Each structure stands twice: as structure tokens, then as C-alpha cells.
Amino acid sequence: MAEKKRLKDLTVWQKAYIPEIAKGLALTLKTMFKPKFTMEYPEVKFLPPSSYRGRPVLVEEAGGEERCVACGLCARVCPALAIEVQAAETEREKERYPERFEINMLRCIFCGFCEEVCPEEAIVMSKDYEMVFNNREDAIYGKDKLLVSVSQLQDRINFLRSHK
Ligand code: SF4
Ligand code: SF4
């Protein structure tokens, strides 16, 4: 085992730390000219790929109708118990729709289980990662915040179909 140098064995040059400071500065200078891996958020936004799992959202058809049939599977599979669905009947073809659909974003762990289990492709993980709440109530997202047009989610839907 190499013997440890004691403080009194160091030269004056070493005690002044000048070589180490110079080495540190050289490393900083070298790193400054390397390509950056960081982004100046929020001025520069991160554009996630289609595999990204941002906040879960409900798919709204082009005509403005929601895809969800209120089967409740997503709520049952959610490990964080973040989803609450209240079904109601409708005159339309699909018969049932969610009268109330809420996701508690303080509970959600972005696992994507809800998306995986949905038989209707009605809930998908979006690319949205910007969420701000000032209190617990604001973190409970209802249909007003959850419904997103299918055209904005096509990228993710295509990704899911290609990986099934
Ligand atoms: S992503 Fe996971 S934790 Fe979040 S609502 Fe879906 S199943 Fe629940
Ligand atoms: S989002 Fe899908 S799994 Fe959840 S209640 Fe609606 S249809 Fe069922």
C-alpha cells in the first residue's frame, strides 16, 4: 500500500495548491468548448420524443367527443389510486361516458399503466411535463384539463401501435 504523504512532507509549491488550481482551470477551459448537454430551460424547451411519458391525458376525437367509455379499468390498475371515474349513460352509440374523470397529479407516478390497460386508446401519456399547482385542489385535474385533441396526441398513439 502506497504511503500517505503527510502535510509536513509537501513542498512549498504543493502547499500553495498552484498546480492543482491550474489543473482545475485547464479542465474547465477544455469543458467550455465541448458540446452542451444541458438546456437553458425555460427559455429553451425540451421537445420529448414519442416514447416520453408526460402527464396522462384523455383523447378527444376530432368532432369533440371523448373516447373514454368509463369502463374504470385505468382506475383499477392505477398503483397510486390517482384516477377517479364516474360513469353515466349516454344516448350516443357508445352508451357510457365518464360524467366525472379526475386524475390527482400529486399522486400520479407517470407509470403509464392506465394507458396500457385502456381498451379504447382513450388515455395516453402526453408530452406535457409542465405542471404548476399552488394548492392540493389545483392538482386534481378534471376533464377540462385532461381532454386533449387526438391530433395533438397522434405521435404517441402511433408509437403505442408500433410497440403493441
Ligand atoms: S400514469 Fe400510472 S400513476 Fe399516473 S394515473 Fe396512470 S396508472 Fe395512475
Ligand atoms: S380511460 Fe380507458 S380504461 Fe379508463 S375508464 Fe376510460 S375507457 Fe376505461
Short mmCIF file of C-alpha atoms and ligand atoms in Angstrom, two decimals:
data_model
loop_
_atom_site.label_atom_id
_atom_site.label_comp_id
_atom_site.label_asym_id
_atom_site.label_seq_id
_atom_site.Cartn_x
_atom_site.Cartn_y
_atom_site.Cartn_z
CA MET A 1 0.00 0.00 0.00
CA ALA A 2 1.34 3.46 -1.00
CA GLU A 3 2.40 5.51 1.98
CA LYS A 4 0.26 8.60 2.57
CA LYS A 5 2.10 11.93 2.26
CA ARG A 6 1.85 13.93 5.42
CA LEU A 7 1.28 17.71 5.30
CA LYS A 8 4.78 18.47 6.57
CA ASP A 9 6.31 16.40 3.69
CA LEU A 10 4.73 18.61 0.98
CA THR A 11 6.85 21.14 -0.90
CA VAL A 12 6.06 24.85 -0.71
CA TRP A 13 4.77 24.65 -4.31
CA GLN A 14 2.39 21.84 -3.36
CA LYS A 15 1.25 23.61 -0.21
CA ALA A 16 0.25 26.62 -2.33
CA TYR A 17 -2.07 24.33 -4.37
CA ILE A 18 -1.00 26.20 -7.54
CA PRO A 19 -0.54 23.09 -9.75
CA GLU A 20 -3.95 21.77 -8.66
CA ILE A 21 -5.64 25.13 -9.32
CA ALA A 22 -4.01 25.26 -12.77
CA LYS A 23 -5.18 21.70 -13.48
CA GLY A 24 -8.73 22.60 -12.44
CA LEU A 25 -8.75 25.71 -14.64
CA ALA A 26 -7.39 23.73 -17.61
CA LEU A 27 -10.20 21.21 -17.20
CA THR A 28 -12.81 23.99 -17.03
CA LEU A 29 -11.39 25.58 -20.19
CA LYS A 30 -11.42 22.24 -22.03
CA THR A 31 -15.03 21.55 -20.96
CA MET A 32 -16.20 25.00 -22.06
CA PHE A 33 -15.63 24.15 -25.72
CA LYS A 34 -17.31 20.75 -25.63
CA PRO A 35 -20.91 20.39 -26.89
CA LYS A 36 -23.51 21.23 -24.22
CA PHE A 37 -25.84 18.58 -22.80
CA THR A 38 -27.89 20.98 -20.76
CA MET A 39 -30.69 23.31 -21.88
CA GLU A 40 -31.44 26.82 -20.74
CA TYR A 41 -34.95 25.96 -19.60
CA PRO A 42 -37.48 27.61 -19.66
CA GLU A 43 -36.12 29.79 -22.50
CA VAL A 44 -35.24 26.63 -24.41
CA LYS A 45 -37.92 23.94 -24.20
CA PHE A 46 -37.25 20.22 -24.16
CA LEU A 47 -39.09 18.55 -27.03
CA PRO A 48 -39.73 15.00 -25.85
CA PRO A 49 -39.69 12.00 -28.20
CA SER A 50 -42.85 9.92 -28.72
CA SER A 51 -41.63 7.37 -26.14
CA TYR A 52 -41.77 10.05 -23.42
CA ARG A 53 -44.28 9.62 -20.60
CA GLY A 54 -45.56 13.03 -19.60
CA ARG A 55 -48.84 13.65 -17.80
CA PRO A 56 -51.69 11.29 -18.72
CA VAL A 57 -54.48 12.88 -20.78
CA LEU A 58 -57.82 11.85 -22.25
CA VAL A 59 -58.20 11.61 -26.02
CA GLU A 60 -60.80 13.86 -27.59
CA GLU A 61 -61.97 12.93 -31.10
CA ALA A 62 -61.87 15.45 -33.95
CA GLY A 63 -65.61 16.05 -33.52
CA GLY A 64 -65.10 16.97 -29.87
CA GLU A 65 -66.32 13.66 -28.43
CA GLU A 66 -64.30 11.92 -25.73
CA ARG A 67 -63.14 8.36 -26.46
CA CYS A 68 -63.47 7.11 -22.91
CA VAL A 69 -66.32 4.67 -22.23
CA ALA A 70 -65.94 4.89 -18.46
CA CYS A 71 -65.07 1.21 -18.01
CA GLY A 72 -62.95 2.08 -14.99
CA LEU A 73 -60.04 -0.22 -15.88
CA CYS A 74 -57.50 2.58 -15.64
CA ALA A 75 -58.71 3.49 -12.15
CA ARG A 76 -58.45 -0.15 -11.06
CA VAL A 77 -54.93 -0.64 -12.38
CA CYS A 78 -53.52 2.68 -11.16
CA PRO A 79 -50.99 1.80 -8.43
CA ALA A 80 -51.19 5.28 -6.93
CA LEU A 81 -55.02 5.34 -6.80
CA ALA A 82 -54.83 8.62 -8.66
CA ILE A 83 -57.80 8.14 -11.02
CA GLU A 84 -61.45 8.57 -10.25
CA VAL A 85 -64.10 7.79 -12.86
CA GLN A 86 -67.80 8.24 -12.50
CA ALA A 87 -69.77 6.67 -15.34
CA ALA A 88 -73.08 7.83 -16.77
CA GLU A 89 -75.26 6.67 -19.63
CA THR A 90 -75.49 8.44 -22.94
CA GLU A 91 -77.83 8.23 -25.90
CA ARG A 92 -74.84 8.03 -28.22
CA GLU A 93 -73.54 4.83 -29.79
CA LYS A 94 -71.03 4.01 -27.05
CA GLU A 95 -73.69 4.08 -24.29
CA ARG A 96 -71.42 5.10 -21.42
CA TYR A 97 -69.19 8.07 -20.85
CA PRO A 98 -67.36 9.49 -17.85
CA GLU A 99 -69.57 12.07 -16.19
CA ARG A 100 -66.59 12.84 -14.00
CA PHE A 101 -63.00 11.87 -14.69
CA GLU A 102 -60.26 13.10 -12.40
CA ILE A 103 -56.56 12.43 -12.01
CA ASN A 104 -54.77 13.57 -8.91
CA MET A 105 -51.47 14.77 -10.31
CA LEU A 106 -49.88 14.79 -6.86
CA ARG A 107 -50.38 11.03 -6.74
CA CYS A 108 -49.58 10.12 -10.34
CA ILE A 109 -46.19 8.45 -10.76
CA PHE A 110 -46.27 8.52 -14.58
CA CYS A 111 -46.07 4.75 -14.79
CA GLY A 112 -48.29 4.53 -17.88
CA PHE A 113 -50.33 1.55 -16.61
CA CYS A 114 -53.59 3.41 -17.31
CA GLU A 115 -52.53 3.90 -20.92
CA GLU A 116 -51.52 0.25 -21.27
CA VAL A 117 -54.77 -1.16 -19.93
CA CYS A 118 -57.24 1.12 -21.73
CA PRO A 119 -59.21 -0.85 -24.34
CA GLU A 120 -60.19 2.30 -26.25
CA GLU A 121 -56.87 4.16 -26.56
CA ALA A 122 -58.71 6.81 -24.61
CA ILE A 123 -56.00 7.71 -22.11
CA VAL A 124 -52.42 8.26 -23.23
CA MET A 125 -49.23 9.68 -21.81
CA SER A 126 -48.71 13.10 -23.35
CA LYS A 127 -45.52 15.09 -23.84
CA ASP A 128 -46.59 17.66 -21.28
CA TYR A 129 -44.19 17.92 -18.35
CA GLU A 130 -45.03 21.43 -17.20
CA MET A 131 -47.38 21.35 -14.25
CA VAL A 132 -47.79 24.01 -11.61
CA PHE A 133 -50.14 23.97 -8.65
CA ASN A 134 -50.42 26.27 -5.69
CA ASN A 135 -52.60 24.01 -3.59
CA ARG A 136 -53.83 20.41 -3.43
CA GLU A 137 -57.18 21.15 -5.09
CA ASP A 138 -55.48 22.58 -8.19
CA ALA A 139 -53.54 19.33 -8.59
CA ILE A 140 -56.74 17.38 -9.22
CA TYR A 141 -57.22 17.58 -12.97
CA GLY A 142 -60.75 17.22 -14.27
CA LYS A 143 -61.96 16.75 -17.82
CA ASP A 144 -61.41 20.43 -18.59
CA LYS A 145 -57.65 19.90 -18.23
CA LEU A 146 -57.48 16.25 -19.24
CA LEU A 147 -59.18 16.29 -22.63
CA VAL A 148 -56.69 16.85 -25.44
CA SER A 149 -57.42 16.71 -29.16
CA VAL A 150 -56.40 13.48 -30.92
CA SER A 151 -54.39 15.48 -33.47
CA GLN A 152 -52.01 16.62 -30.73
CA LEU A 153 -51.53 13.05 -29.49
CA GLN A 154 -51.08 11.27 -32.79
CA ASP A 155 -47.33 10.88 -32.31
CA ARG A 156 -47.82 8.96 -29.06
CA ILE A 157 -50.72 6.90 -30.44
CA ASN A 158 -48.58 5.83 -33.42
CA PHE A 159 -45.76 4.92 -31.04
CA LEU A 160 -48.09 2.77 -28.95
CA ARG A 161 -49.47 0.99 -32.01
CA SER A 162 -46.00 0.23 -33.31
CA HIS A 163 -44.97 -1.31 -29.95
CA LYS A 164 -48.03 -3.50 -29.32
S1 SF4 B 1 -49.65 7.07 -15.08
FE1 SF4 B 1 -49.76 5.45 -13.51
S2 SF4 B 1 -49.99 6.57 -11.59
FE2 SF4 B 1 -50.47 8.03 -13.23
S3 SF4 B 1 -52.68 7.91 -13.46
FE3 SF4 B 1 -51.80 6.44 -14.92
S4 SF4 B 1 -51.75 4.47 -13.82
FE4 SF4 B 1 -52.05 6.09 -12.30
S1 SF4 B 2 -59.76 5.95 -19.98
FE1 SF4 B 2 -59.91 3.90 -20.92
S2 SF4 B 2 -59.59 2.48 -19.21
FE2 SF4 B 2 -60.07 4.48 -18.32
S3 SF4 B 2 -62.26 4.44 -17.99
FE3 SF4 B 2 -61.93 5.38 -19.98
S4 SF4 B 2 -62.06 3.71 -21.46
FE4 SF4 B 2 -61.81 2.77 -19.43
#
